[in-house]
């Protein structure tokens, strides 16, 4: 039995990350096809559920070796306490969301125990890069030929995300990909045609998160360039970004219309402030006791604000939210932070504050695992 488990871990270290990356992209395609066909399918959820069960089984075989595992093991207890104190406890919605929250931590653990084999690192990175290049091509095809399947939104709002179902997932995936290239090439990143092509395609995604990320990452890469015009370039780009933000929010377009009718905060947060005031807070007021403020308790997570930091505490409570974040960070960050990584961490935290679904979309986890492997190559 021990030999079989060792062989499984060996295979995961060779092929696991690239297989799971390709598989999750295929699941995104299936989910998006059914979504735009206005039909429903449980295929992606069932496949992900099976994978999650297999991962749990493998982790159980090394339970005595894994550091900080107690943080993960406490989370089901917190979830149960929160559910026992609300009406409609242990609803299908709450159980599914619990699984989605736990999945990233489980993936970080299994791929820490079965780190990518150095002999397979190059092919894994190549498939990842070409996967994003292909999606960028599909994104551009959607824009040029008005192909609805590759749009980010159903309706009149501008945005294309290729095979990604959610524009939020597309934004996170592309931000991670851009930083992956910056990690690999540093100040020479603008000489890499793959990076330039992927960066350019981001302009068509249509989310504020990706545009904010692009501006910050460009400013950061300029700080890496050795030239006497560095400060001038940074100042010009900052001015251009500020002018663009002013025009989009105060002069023309969808965000200006939202600002005029609902206020600047709603325009910046894409009505997430209204979701918080109209859905999240009333649910808390009507259903929560003191225990819930500590351990959470939600029967319908669709009532969330879609501002991720708030949503974590909505689901887990204050104490549970802190423990969840500790577990997430401890199992994701297995490397030493430097100034470059802190820049990306700061950007990601800023966007997570303003946007949602970062922790519950396991596709994002796969991208962060790719980034972690790239970071592991830093000297």
Short mmCIF file of N, CA, C and O in Angstrom, two decimals, residues 65-125:
data_model
loop_
_atom_site.label_atom_id
_atom_site.label_comp_id
_atom_site.label_asym_id
_atom_site.label_seq_id
_atom_site.Cartn_x
_atom_site.Cartn_y
_atom_site.Cartn_z
N UNK A 65 2.40 14.15 8.61
CA UNK A 65 3.59 14.85 8.13
C UNK A 65 3.33 16.31 7.75
O UNK A 65 4.28 17.08 7.58
N UNK A 66 2.08 16.68 7.61
CA UNK A 66 1.73 17.99 7.07
C UNK A 66 1.72 19.06 8.16
O UNK A 66 1.04 18.91 9.17
N UNK A 67 2.47 20.14 7.93
CA UNK A 67 2.53 21.23 8.90
C UNK A 67 1.27 22.09 8.84
O UNK A 67 0.67 22.25 7.77
N UNK A 68 0.90 22.64 9.99
CA UNK A 68 -0.24 23.56 10.10
C UNK A 68 -1.57 22.95 9.64
O UNK A 68 -2.50 23.68 9.27
N UNK A 69 -1.65 21.62 9.66
CA UNK A 69 -2.88 20.98 9.21
C UNK A 69 -4.04 21.25 10.16
O UNK A 69 -5.21 21.22 9.75
N UNK A 70 -3.73 21.56 11.42
CA UNK A 70 -4.79 21.82 12.39
C UNK A 70 -5.68 22.99 11.97
O UNK A 70 -6.89 23.00 12.26
N UNK A 71 -5.09 23.96 11.25
CA UNK A 71 -5.89 25.09 10.77
C UNK A 71 -6.99 24.62 9.83
O UNK A 71 -8.13 25.11 9.88
N UNK A 72 -6.65 23.66 8.97
CA UNK A 72 -7.65 23.10 8.05
C UNK A 72 -8.67 22.26 8.80
O UNK A 72 -9.87 22.34 8.53
N UNK A 73 -8.22 21.45 9.75
CA UNK A 73 -9.12 20.54 10.46
C UNK A 73 -10.10 21.28 11.35
O UNK A 73 -11.19 20.76 11.65
N UNK A 74 -9.76 22.49 11.77
CA UNK A 74 -10.66 23.28 12.61
C UNK A 74 -11.83 23.85 11.79
O UNK A 74 -12.93 24.06 12.32
N UNK A 75 -11.61 24.08 10.51
CA UNK A 75 -12.63 24.74 9.68
C UNK A 75 -13.95 23.97 9.59
O UNK A 75 -15.02 24.60 9.68
N UNK A 76 -13.95 22.63 9.42
CA UNK A 76 -15.25 21.93 9.44
C UNK A 76 -16.00 22.10 10.76
O UNK A 76 -17.24 22.18 10.77
N UNK A 77 -15.27 22.16 11.87
CA UNK A 77 -15.91 22.36 13.18
C UNK A 77 -16.57 23.73 13.23
O UNK A 77 -17.72 23.86 13.69
N UNK A 78 -15.87 24.75 12.75
CA UNK A 78 -16.42 26.11 12.70
C UNK A 78 -17.66 26.14 11.82
O UNK A 78 -18.69 26.75 12.18
N UNK A 79 -17.60 25.49 10.68
CA UNK A 79 -18.74 25.44 9.77
C UNK A 79 -19.95 24.80 10.43
O UNK A 79 -21.07 25.33 10.35
N UNK A 80 -19.74 23.69 11.11
CA UNK A 80 -20.84 22.98 11.77
C UNK A 80 -21.47 23.84 12.87
O UNK A 80 -22.70 23.93 12.98
N UNK A 81 -20.64 24.50 13.67
CA UNK A 81 -21.17 25.36 14.74
C UNK A 81 -22.04 26.47 14.15
O UNK A 81 -23.14 26.75 14.65
N UNK A 82 -21.54 27.11 13.09
CA UNK A 82 -22.31 28.17 12.46
C UNK A 82 -23.63 27.68 11.88
O UNK A 82 -24.66 28.35 12.01
N UNK A 83 -23.61 26.50 11.28
CA UNK A 83 -24.83 25.97 10.66
C UNK A 83 -25.87 25.54 11.70
O UNK A 83 -27.07 25.68 11.47
N UNK A 84 -25.41 25.03 12.83
CA UNK A 84 -26.34 24.56 13.86
C UNK A 84 -27.13 25.69 14.50
O UNK A 84 -28.14 25.44 15.17
N UNK A 85 -26.69 26.92 14.31
CA UNK A 85 -27.34 28.06 14.98
C UNK A 85 -28.21 28.89 14.04
O UNK A 85 -28.63 30.00 14.40
N UNK A 86 -28.51 28.40 12.84
CA UNK A 86 -29.36 29.13 11.90
C UNK A 86 -30.50 28.23 11.42
O UNK A 86 -30.44 27.01 11.53
N UNK A 87 -31.54 28.85 10.90
CA UNK A 87 -32.61 28.10 10.25
C UNK A 87 -32.13 27.61 8.88
O UNK A 87 -31.23 28.20 8.29
N UNK A 88 -32.74 26.56 8.38
CA UNK A 88 -32.35 25.98 7.09
C UNK A 88 -30.86 25.65 7.08
O UNK A 88 -30.13 25.98 6.14
N UNK A 89 -30.41 25.01 8.15
CA UNK A 89 -28.99 24.68 8.27
C UNK A 89 -28.60 23.55 7.32
O UNK A 89 -29.44 22.74 6.91
N UNK A 90 -27.34 23.52 6.98
CA UNK A 90 -26.76 22.50 6.10
C UNK A 90 -27.52 22.39 4.77
O UNK A 90 -27.79 21.29 4.27
N UNK A 91 -27.88 23.55 4.23
CA UNK A 91 -28.54 23.57 2.92
C UNK A 91 -27.56 23.12 1.85
O UNK A 91 -26.33 23.12 2.06
N UNK A 92 -28.08 22.74 0.71
CA UNK A 92 -27.20 22.32 -0.40
C UNK A 92 -26.25 23.45 -0.77
O UNK A 92 -25.06 23.22 -1.03
N UNK A 93 -26.77 24.68 -0.77
CA UNK A 93 -25.94 25.83 -1.12
C UNK A 93 -24.77 25.99 -0.15
O UNK A 93 -23.63 26.18 -0.57
N UNK A 94 -25.03 25.89 1.14
CA UNK A 94 -23.97 26.08 2.14
C UNK A 94 -22.93 24.96 2.06
O UNK A 94 -21.73 25.21 2.24
N UNK A 95 -23.36 23.73 1.80
CA UNK A 95 -22.43 22.61 1.70
C UNK A 95 -21.52 22.74 0.48
O UNK A 95 -20.32 22.46 0.55
N UNK A 96 -22.11 23.17 -0.63
CA UNK A 96 -21.31 23.37 -1.85
C UNK A 96 -20.29 24.47 -1.64
O UNK A 96 -19.11 24.33 -2.02
N UNK A 97 -20.72 25.57 -1.03
CA UNK A 97 -19.80 26.69 -0.80
C UNK A 97 -18.71 26.30 0.17
O UNK A 97 -17.53 26.70 0.01
N UNK A 98 -19.04 25.52 1.19
CA UNK A 98 -18.01 25.02 2.11
C UNK A 98 -16.94 24.25 1.34
O UNK A 98 -15.74 24.45 1.55
N UNK A 99 -17.38 23.37 0.44
CA UNK A 99 -16.43 22.61 -0.38
C UNK A 99 -15.58 23.52 -1.24
O UNK A 99 -14.37 23.29 -1.41
N UNK A 100 -16.18 24.58 -1.80
CA UNK A 100 -15.43 25.50 -2.65
C UNK A 100 -14.39 26.27 -1.85
O UNK A 100 -13.29 26.55 -2.35
N UNK A 101 -14.73 26.65 -0.62
CA UNK A 101 -13.77 27.36 0.23
C UNK A 101 -12.60 26.46 0.63
O UNK A 101 -11.45 26.90 0.69
N UNK A 102 -12.89 25.20 0.89
CA UNK A 102 -11.86 24.27 1.37
C UNK A 102 -10.94 23.80 0.23
O UNK A 102 -9.75 23.54 0.44
N UNK A 103 -11.47 23.71 -0.98
CA UNK A 103 -10.73 23.16 -2.11
C UNK A 103 -9.36 23.80 -2.33
O UNK A 103 -8.37 23.07 -2.52
N UNK A 104 -9.24 25.14 -2.33
CA UNK A 104 -7.91 25.73 -2.57
C UNK A 104 -6.86 25.26 -1.56
O UNK A 104 -5.72 24.94 -1.95
N UNK A 105 -7.23 25.20 -0.29
CA UNK A 105 -6.28 24.79 0.74
C UNK A 105 -5.84 23.35 0.50
O UNK A 105 -4.66 23.00 0.63
N UNK A 106 -6.78 22.49 0.13
CA UNK A 106 -6.45 21.09 -0.15
C UNK A 106 -5.49 20.96 -1.33
O UNK A 106 -4.55 20.16 -1.30
N UNK A 107 -5.72 21.77 -2.36
CA UNK A 107 -4.82 21.75 -3.52
C UNK A 107 -3.42 22.24 -3.15
O UNK A 107 -2.41 21.69 -3.61
N UNK A 108 -3.36 23.29 -2.34
CA UNK A 108 -2.05 23.79 -1.92
C UNK A 108 -1.29 22.72 -1.14
O UNK A 108 -0.08 22.58 -1.30
N UNK A 109 -2.01 21.99 -0.31
CA UNK A 109 -1.37 20.94 0.49
C UNK A 109 -0.86 19.81 -0.39
O UNK A 109 0.30 19.39 -0.27
N UNK A 110 -1.71 19.30 -1.28
CA UNK A 110 -1.32 18.14 -2.07
C UNK A 110 -0.15 18.47 -3.00
O UNK A 110 0.76 17.66 -3.21
N UNK A 111 -0.13 19.71 -3.54
CA UNK A 111 0.96 20.07 -4.44
C UNK A 111 2.19 20.59 -3.68
O UNK A 111 3.22 20.84 -4.30
N UNK A 112 2.06 20.73 -2.37
CA UNK A 112 3.24 20.95 -1.54
C UNK A 112 3.89 19.61 -1.20
O UNK A 112 5.11 19.50 -1.12
N UNK A 113 3.04 18.60 -1.00
CA UNK A 113 3.54 17.26 -0.71
C UNK A 113 4.11 16.57 -1.96
O UNK A 113 4.98 15.73 -1.86
N UNK A 114 3.58 16.94 -3.12
CA UNK A 114 4.06 16.37 -4.39
C UNK A 114 4.51 17.52 -5.29
O UNK A 114 3.87 17.86 -6.28
N UNK A 115 5.63 18.16 -4.91
CA UNK A 115 6.12 19.31 -5.66
C UNK A 115 6.50 18.90 -7.08
O UNK A 115 6.93 17.78 -7.34
N UNK A 116 6.33 19.84 -7.99
CA UNK A 116 6.58 19.59 -9.40
C UNK A 116 8.00 19.09 -9.63
O UNK A 116 8.97 19.70 -9.21
N UNK A 117 8.10 17.95 -10.30
CA UNK A 117 9.39 17.36 -10.63
C UNK A 117 10.16 18.31 -11.55
O UNK A 117 9.64 18.73 -12.59
N UNK A 118 11.40 18.67 -11.19
CA UNK A 118 12.18 19.62 -12.01
C UNK A 118 12.30 19.21 -13.47
O UNK A 118 12.37 20.07 -14.35
N UNK A 119 12.31 17.92 -13.74
CA UNK A 119 12.44 17.45 -15.12
C UNK A 119 11.18 17.71 -15.95
O UNK A 119 11.22 17.63 -17.18
N UNK A 120 10.06 18.00 -15.28
CA UNK A 120 8.79 18.23 -15.97
C UNK A 120 8.34 19.69 -15.86
O UNK A 120 7.25 20.03 -16.29
N UNK A 121 9.20 20.51 -15.28
CA UNK A 121 8.85 21.91 -15.06
C UNK A 121 8.72 22.67 -16.38
O UNK A 121 7.77 23.45 -16.59
N UNK A 122 9.65 22.46 -17.29
CA UNK A 122 9.65 23.20 -18.56
C UNK A 122 8.39 22.93 -19.36
O UNK A 122 7.74 23.87 -19.84
N UNK A 123 8.00 21.68 -19.53
CA UNK A 123 6.81 21.35 -20.32
C UNK A 123 5.55 21.85 -19.64
O UNK A 123 4.61 22.31 -20.30
N UNK A 124 5.53 21.82 -18.30
CA UNK A 124 4.37 22.34 -17.56
C UNK A 124 4.21 23.83 -17.80
O UNK A 124 3.11 24.31 -18.09
N UNK A 125 5.30 24.57 -17.72
CA UNK A 125 5.25 26.01 -17.96
C UNK A 125 4.86 26.31 -19.41
O UNK A 125 4.10 27.26 -19.67
#
